[in-house]
PDB file of C-alpha atoms in Angstrom:
ATOM      1  CA  MET A   1      18.136   6.695  11.804  1.00  0.00           C
ATOM      2  CA  PRO A   2      21.857   6.861  12.643  1.00  0.00           C
ATOM      3  CA  ARG A   3      21.559   3.325  14.029  1.00  0.00           C
ATOM      4  CA  ALA A   4      20.359   2.216  10.593  1.00  0.00           C
ATOM      5  CA  GLY A   5      23.319   3.952   8.958  1.00  0.00           C
ATOM      6  CA  PHE A   6      21.440   6.878   7.458  1.00  0.00           C
ATOM      7  CA  THR A   7      23.166  10.247   7.540  1.00  0.00           C
ATOM      8  CA  ASN A   8      22.204  13.651   6.135  1.00  0.00           C
ATOM      9  CA  THR A   9      18.588  12.530   6.058  1.00  0.00           C
ATOM     10  CA  LYS A  10      15.981  14.998   4.822  1.00  0.00           C
ATOM     11  CA  LEU A  11      12.346  14.715   5.789  1.00  0.00           C
ATOM     12  CA  ASP A  12      10.131  16.324   3.128  1.00  0.00           C
ATOM     13  CA  THR A  13       6.586  17.319   3.952  1.00  0.00           C
ATOM     14  CA  VAL A  14       4.025  19.195   1.896  1.00  0.00           C
ATOM     15  CA  VAL A  15       2.261  21.795   4.032  1.00  0.00           C
ATOM     16  CA  ILE A  16      -1.482  22.111   3.380  1.00  0.00           C
ATOM     17  CA  ARG A  17      -3.782  24.588   5.092  1.00  0.00           C
ATOM     18  CA  GLY A  18      -6.258  22.800   7.339  1.00  0.00           C
ATOM     19  CA  VAL A  19      -4.418  19.493   7.081  1.00  0.00           C
ATOM     20  CA  ASN A  20      -0.993  19.822   8.707  1.00  0.00           C
ATOM     21  CA  ASP A  21      -0.203  23.549   8.877  1.00  0.00           C
ATOM     22  CA  ASP A  22      -0.485  23.346  12.669  1.00  0.00           C
ATOM     23  CA  GLU A  23       2.271  20.692  12.841  1.00  0.00           C
ATOM     24  CA  LEU A  24       5.334  22.641  11.646  1.00  0.00           C
ATOM     25  CA  ALA A  25       6.931  22.838  15.096  1.00  0.00           C
ATOM     26  CA  ASP A  26       6.055  19.194  15.786  1.00  0.00           C
ATOM     27  CA  LEU A  27       7.884  18.217  12.617  1.00  0.00           C
ATOM     28  CA  ILE A  28      10.917  20.332  13.569  1.00  0.00           C
ATOM     29  CA  GLU A  29      10.997  18.603  16.970  1.00  0.00           C
ATOM     30  CA  PHE A  30      10.689  15.180  15.327  1.00  0.00           C
ATOM     31  CA  GLY A  31      13.573  16.092  13.019  1.00  0.00           C
ATOM     32  CA  LYS A  32      15.701  16.997  16.022  1.00  0.00           C
ATOM     33  CA  ARG A  33      15.063  13.600  17.628  1.00  0.00           C
ATOM     34  CA  VAL A  34      15.551  11.415  14.544  1.00  0.00           C
ATOM     35  CA  PRO A  35      17.871  13.348  13.426  1.00  0.00           C
ATOM     36  CA  ALA A  36      16.764  14.647  10.016  1.00  0.00           C
ATOM     37  CA  GLU A  37      16.593  18.017   8.321  1.00  0.00           C
ATOM     38  CA  VAL A  38      12.953  18.914   7.779  1.00  0.00           C
ATOM     39  CA  ARG A  39      11.992  20.372   4.407  1.00  0.00           C
ATOM     40  CA  PHE A  40       8.627  22.077   4.151  1.00  0.00           C
ATOM     41  CA  ILE A  41       7.173  22.190   0.628  1.00  0.00           C
ATOM     42  CA  GLU A  42       4.475  24.586  -0.516  1.00  0.00           C
ATOM     43  CA  TYR A  43       1.451  22.689  -1.802  1.00  0.00           C
ATOM     44  CA  MET A  44       1.773  22.567  -5.599  1.00  0.00           C
ATOM     45  CA  ASP A  45      -0.929  22.536  -8.267  1.00  0.00           C
ATOM     46  CA  VAL A  46       0.590  19.715 -10.311  1.00  0.00           C
ATOM     47  CA  GLY A  47      -1.801  16.995 -11.374  1.00  0.00           C
ATOM     48  CA  GLY A  48      -5.319  17.359 -10.088  1.00  0.00           C
ATOM     49  CA  ALA A  49      -6.223  14.235  -8.165  1.00  0.00           C
ATOM     50  CA  THR A  50      -5.566  16.198  -4.977  1.00  0.00           C
ATOM     51  CA  ARG A  51      -8.182  18.839  -5.853  1.00  0.00           C
ATOM     52  CA  TRP A  52      -5.637  21.611  -5.181  1.00  0.00           C
ATOM     53  CA  SER A  53      -6.821  25.172  -4.608  1.00  0.00           C
ATOM     54  CA  PRO A  54      -4.780  28.334  -3.926  1.00  0.00           C
ATOM     55  CA  ASP A  55      -6.350  28.886  -0.507  1.00  0.00           C
ATOM     56  CA  GLN A  56      -4.733  25.631   0.696  1.00  0.00           C
ATOM     57  CA  VAL A  57      -1.203  26.939   0.070  1.00  0.00           C
ATOM     58  CA  ILE A  58       0.859  28.007   3.081  1.00  0.00           C
ATOM     59  CA  SER A  59       3.590  30.292   1.738  1.00  0.00           C
ATOM     60  CA  ARG A  60       7.227  30.372   2.811  1.00  0.00           C
ATOM     61  CA  THR A  61       6.547  33.688   4.577  1.00  0.00           C
ATOM     62  CA  GLN A  62       3.641  32.181   6.495  1.00  0.00           C
ATOM     63  CA  MET A  63       5.710  29.133   7.483  1.00  0.00           C
ATOM     64  CA  LEU A  64       8.546  31.343   8.731  1.00  0.00           C
ATOM     65  CA  ASP A  65       6.045  33.430  10.731  1.00  0.00           C
ATOM     66  CA  VAL A  66       4.637  30.311  12.410  1.00  0.00           C
ATOM     67  CA  LEU A  67       8.093  29.022  13.293  1.00  0.00           C
ATOM     68  CA  GLU A  68       9.244  32.450  14.508  1.00  0.00           C
ATOM     69  CA  ARG A  69       6.376  32.590  17.008  1.00  0.00           C
ATOM     70  CA  ARG A  70       7.587  29.285  18.481  1.00  0.00           C
ATOM     71  CA  TYR A  71      11.373  29.502  18.184  1.00  0.00           C
ATOM     72  CA  GLY A  72      12.314  33.108  17.556  1.00  0.00           C
ATOM     73  CA  ARG A  73      13.704  34.570  14.360  1.00  0.00           C
ATOM     74  CA  SER A  74      15.401  32.164  11.968  1.00  0.00           C
ATOM     75  CA  GLU A  75      18.318  33.241   9.813  1.00  0.00           C
ATOM     76  CA  PRO A  76      18.877  32.236   6.190  1.00  0.00           C
ATOM     77  CA  VAL A  77      21.715  29.779   5.643  1.00  0.00           C
ATOM     78  CA  VAL A  78      23.993  31.377   3.060  1.00  0.00           C
ATOM     79  CA  GLU A  79      25.372  28.735   0.724  1.00  0.00           C
ATOM     80  CA  THR A  80      25.998  27.928  -2.900  1.00  0.00           C
ATOM     81  CA  SER A  81      23.667  25.106  -3.837  1.00  0.00           C
ATOM     82  CA  THR A  82      21.448  23.869  -6.618  1.00  0.00           C
ATOM     83  CA  ALA A  83      19.011  22.345  -4.129  1.00  0.00           C
ATOM     84  CA  PRO A  84      15.450  23.638  -4.454  1.00  0.00           C
ATOM     85  CA  ALA A  85      15.155  24.381  -0.740  1.00  0.00           C
ATOM     86  CA  ASP A  86      16.033  27.669   0.894  1.00  0.00           C
ATOM     87  CA  ARG A  87      17.581  26.703   4.213  1.00  0.00           C
ATOM     88  CA  PHE A  88      17.180  28.500   7.541  1.00  0.00           C
ATOM     89  CA  ARG A  89      18.762  28.173  10.990  1.00  0.00           C
ATOM     90  CA  LEU A  90      16.755  28.484  14.188  1.00  0.00           C
ATOM     91  CA  PRO A  91      18.327  30.248  17.207  1.00  0.00           C
ATOM     92  CA  ASP A  92      19.227  26.824  18.686  1.00  0.00           C
ATOM     93  CA  GLY A  93      21.144  25.879  15.513  1.00  0.00           C
ATOM     94  CA  THR A  94      18.517  23.580  14.006  1.00  0.00           C
ATOM     95  CA  VAL A  95      18.507  23.833  10.218  1.00  0.00           C
ATOM     96  CA  PHE A  96      15.378  23.333   8.110  1.00  0.00           C
ATOM     97  CA  GLY A  97      14.431  24.052   4.524  1.00  0.00           C
ATOM     98  CA  ILE A  98      11.484  25.485   2.625  1.00  0.00           C
ATOM     99  CA  ILE A  99      10.745  24.748  -1.012  1.00  0.00           C
ATOM    100  CA  ALA A 100       8.623  27.702  -2.154  1.00  0.00           C
ATOM    101  CA  SER A 101       7.890  26.434  -5.647  1.00  0.00           C
ATOM    102  CA  THR A 102       4.311  27.732  -5.656  1.00  0.00           C
ATOM    103  CA  THR A 103       4.787  31.327  -4.487  1.00  0.00           C
ATOM    104  CA  ALA A 104       8.460  31.870  -5.449  1.00  0.00           C
ATOM    105  CA  PRO A 105       9.298  29.545  -8.375  1.00  0.00           C
ATOM    106  CA  PHE A 106      12.932  28.839  -9.193  1.00  0.00           C
ATOM    107  CA  CYS A 107      12.441  27.614 -12.778  1.00  0.00           C
ATOM    108  CA  ALA A 108      15.346  29.589 -14.222  1.00  0.00           C
ATOM    109  CA  ASP A 109      17.783  27.845 -11.860  1.00  0.00           C
ATOM    110  CA  CYS A 110      16.120  24.426 -11.795  1.00  0.00           C
ATOM    111  CA  ASP A 111      18.360  21.473 -12.562  1.00  0.00           C
ATOM    112  CA  ARG A 112      15.824  18.772 -11.669  1.00  0.00           C
ATOM    113  CA  SER A 113      14.051  16.250 -13.855  1.00  0.00           C
ATOM    114  CA  ARG A 114      12.078  13.078 -13.248  1.00  0.00           C
ATOM    115  CA  LEU A 115      12.278   9.618 -14.805  1.00  0.00           C
ATOM    116  CA  THR A 116       9.146   7.501 -14.454  1.00  0.00           C
ATOM    117  CA  ALA A 117       9.321   3.782 -13.730  1.00  0.00           C
ATOM    118  CA  ASP A 118       8.300   3.074 -17.326  1.00  0.00           C
ATOM    119  CA  GLY A 119      11.027   5.197 -18.888  1.00  0.00           C
ATOM    120  CA  LEU A 120       9.503   8.616 -19.599  1.00  0.00           C
ATOM    121  CA  TRP A 121      11.813  11.495 -18.754  1.00  0.00           C
ATOM    122  CA  TYR A 122      10.054  14.691 -17.659  1.00  0.00           C
ATOM    123  CA  LEU A 123      12.105  17.862 -17.637  1.00  0.00           C
ATOM    124  CA  CYS A 124       9.626  19.680 -15.361  1.00  0.00           C
ATOM    125  CA  LEU A 125       6.963  18.601 -12.881  1.00  0.00           C
ATOM    126  CA  TYR A 126       4.546  20.690 -14.943  1.00  0.00           C
ATOM    127  CA  ALA A 127       5.544  19.165 -18.301  1.00  0.00           C
ATOM    128  CA  MET A 128       2.687  17.696 -20.292  1.00  0.00           C
ATOM    129  CA  ARG A 129       4.944  15.363 -22.291  1.00  0.00           C
ATOM    130  CA  GLY A 130       7.994  13.333 -21.459  1.00  0.00           C
ATOM    131  CA  ILE A 131      10.853  12.024 -23.565  1.00  0.00           C
ATOM    132  CA  ASP A 132      10.778   8.267 -24.109  1.00  0.00           C
ATOM    133  CA  LEU A 133      14.050   6.720 -22.955  1.00  0.00           C
ATOM    134  CA  ARG A 134      12.773   3.152 -22.641  1.00  0.00           C
ATOM    135  CA  GLY A 135      12.198   2.753 -26.385  1.00  0.00           C
ATOM    136  CA  PRO A 136      15.743   3.687 -27.386  1.00  0.00           C
ATOM    137  CA  LEU A 137      17.212   1.615 -24.522  1.00  0.00           C
ATOM    138  CA  ARG A 138      15.252  -1.473 -25.494  1.00  0.00           C
ATOM    139  CA  GLY A 139      15.902  -0.771 -29.163  1.00  0.00           C
ATOM    140  CA  GLY A 140      19.637  -1.090 -28.647  1.00  0.00           C
ATOM    141  CA  ALA A 141      20.650   2.582 -28.808  1.00  0.00           C
ATOM    142  CA  SER A 142      24.358   3.088 -28.289  1.00  0.00           C
ATOM    143  CA  ASN A 143      25.759   5.037 -25.361  1.00  0.00           C
ATOM    144  CA  ALA A 144      26.519   7.905 -27.741  1.00  0.00           C
ATOM    145  CA  GLN A 145      22.922   7.904 -29.030  1.00  0.00           C
ATOM    146  CA  LEU A 146      21.516   7.877 -25.501  1.00  0.00           C
ATOM    147  CA  LYS A 147      23.889  10.653 -24.451  1.00  0.00           C
ATOM    148  CA  ALA A 148      22.791  12.716 -27.454  1.00  0.00           C
ATOM    149  CA  LEU A 149      19.118  12.137 -26.600  1.00  0.00           C
ATOM    150  CA  VAL A 150      19.575  13.232 -22.983  1.00  0.00           C
ATOM    151  CA  THR A 151      21.920  16.126 -23.768  1.00  0.00           C
ATOM    152  CA  GLY A 152      19.717  17.340 -26.609  1.00  0.00           C
ATOM    153  CA  GLY A 153      16.570  17.081 -24.520  1.00  0.00           C
ATOM    154  CA  TRP A 154      18.068  19.020 -21.638  1.00  0.00           C
ATOM    155  CA  SER A 155      19.709  21.638 -23.875  1.00  0.00           C
ATOM    156  CA  ALA A 156      16.397  22.308 -25.649  1.00  0.00           C
ATOM    157  CA  ARG A 157      14.521  22.581 -22.342  1.00  0.00           C
ATOM    158  CA  THR A 158      12.304  25.660 -22.124  1.00  0.00           C
ATOM    159  CA  ASP A 159      10.096  24.529 -19.248  1.00  0.00           C
ATOM    160  CA  ARG A 160       9.037  27.256 -16.826  1.00  0.00           C
ATOM    161  CA  GLY A 161       5.936  25.529 -15.473  1.00  0.00           C
ATOM    162  CA  ALA A 162       5.838  26.999 -11.981  1.00  0.00           C
ATOM    163  CA  GLU A 163       6.583  30.521 -13.212  1.00  0.00           C
ATOM    164  CA  GLU A 164       3.868  30.269 -15.864  1.00  0.00           C
ATOM    165  CA  ARG A 165       1.382  28.941 -13.303  1.00  0.00           C
ATOM    166  CA  LEU A 166       2.182  31.769 -10.869  1.00  0.00           C
ATOM    167  CA  ALA A 167       1.227  34.350 -13.502  1.00  0.00           C
ATOM    168  CA  MET A 168      -2.191  32.756 -14.131  1.00  0.00           C
ATOM    169  CA  ALA A 169      -5.419  34.319 -12.930  1.00  0.00           C
ATOM    170  CA  GLY A 170      -7.959  31.873 -11.529  1.00  0.00           C
ATOM    171  CA  ARG A 171      -5.334  29.213 -10.953  1.00  0.00           C
ATOM    172  CA  SER A 172      -6.649  25.653 -10.636  1.00  0.00           C
ATOM    173  CA  PRO A 173      -4.991  22.231 -10.754  1.00  0.00           C
ATOM    174  CA  LEU A 174      -2.789  21.718 -13.802  1.00  0.00           C
ATOM    175  CA  VAL A 175      -4.774  18.744 -15.087  1.00  0.00           C
ATOM    176  CA  GLN A 176      -8.309  17.854 -14.090  1.00  0.00           C
ATOM    177  CA  VAL A 177      -9.184  14.328 -12.932  1.00  0.00           C
ATOM    178  CA  GLY A 178     -10.546  13.296 -16.343  1.00  0.00           C
ATOM    179  CA  GLY A 179      -7.220  14.156 -17.967  1.00  0.00           C
ATOM    180  CA  LEU A 180      -5.389  12.147 -15.312  1.00  0.00           C
ATOM    181  CA  LYS A 181      -7.520   9.119 -16.072  1.00  0.00           C
ATOM    182  CA  ARG A 182      -6.530   9.386 -19.736  1.00  0.00           C
ATOM    183  CA  ASP A 183      -2.834   9.899 -18.912  1.00  0.00           C
ATOM    184  CA  PRO A 184      -1.755   9.008 -15.355  1.00  0.00           C
ATOM    185  CA  HIS A 185       1.760  10.335 -16.085  1.00  0.00           C
ATOM    186  CA  LEU A 186       0.343  13.821 -15.629  1.00  0.00           C
ATOM    187  CA  GLU A 187      -0.037  13.340 -11.855  1.00  0.00           C
ATOM    188  CA  MET A 188       2.994  14.387  -9.812  1.00  0.00           C
ATOM    189  CA  HIS A 189       3.273  11.211  -7.746  1.00  0.00           C
ATOM    190  CA  THR A 190       3.680   9.088 -10.905  1.00  0.00           C
ATOM    191  CA  ARG A 191       6.799  11.132 -11.665  1.00  0.00           C
ATOM    192  CA  GLY A 192       8.358  10.700  -8.266  1.00  0.00           C
ATOM    193  CA  GLY A 193       7.466  14.183  -7.064  1.00  0.00           C
TER     194      GLY A 193
END
C-alpha cells in the first residue's frame, strides 16, 4: 500500500464466531506485511439481513485472549482520541484496535454519524429515522439554514442505540428482514457501516 501512496491505513474486519474467529492472527500478520493497522469489530445486531445472533459475537476479551495465546500479552495504547477503537500494542510493537460496540458500547462518547448516498443523515447506526439533507439542499437552503439543520440535529441527539440494545433480554437483530424490505435504510451497510 505504501507504493500506492496510502499511509496510516486501517483494515477493519468484523469478527464472527464460526466464520473468521480463527483468523485473527492471520489478519495481524497480513497487516504487518501490507502495512495496515488491523481493527477488529464485534459483530453488531444492526439491520437483520445478516441473521445476527448473540452466540456469534466474539467479545473484545475473547479476541485479546486469542491474540495473547499467539503473541503474548498486549498492552493498551494510552491516548486521547475520539476513535471508536481501543488500541493495543503487541510485544513486538504491532498496534491493532478493537471496536467493542456490542459488549462495551461507547454511545455517551460517540461522535460518529452516517450520511447515506441519497441524503439521509443518521445520527446512530441503530437509528430508525434519518434527517433529510437532500431535500433542503435541492430546495436551495442557504448555508446558514443547512448549518442550523445539522447543528440542531446533532445538539438534539439522544441516540444510545448500542447501550439500549445491550440492556435487552432476548436480543435479536434490530430489524427483521421484512422491515428491511420495506425500508432498506435500516440495514447497516446502506448507511456506510
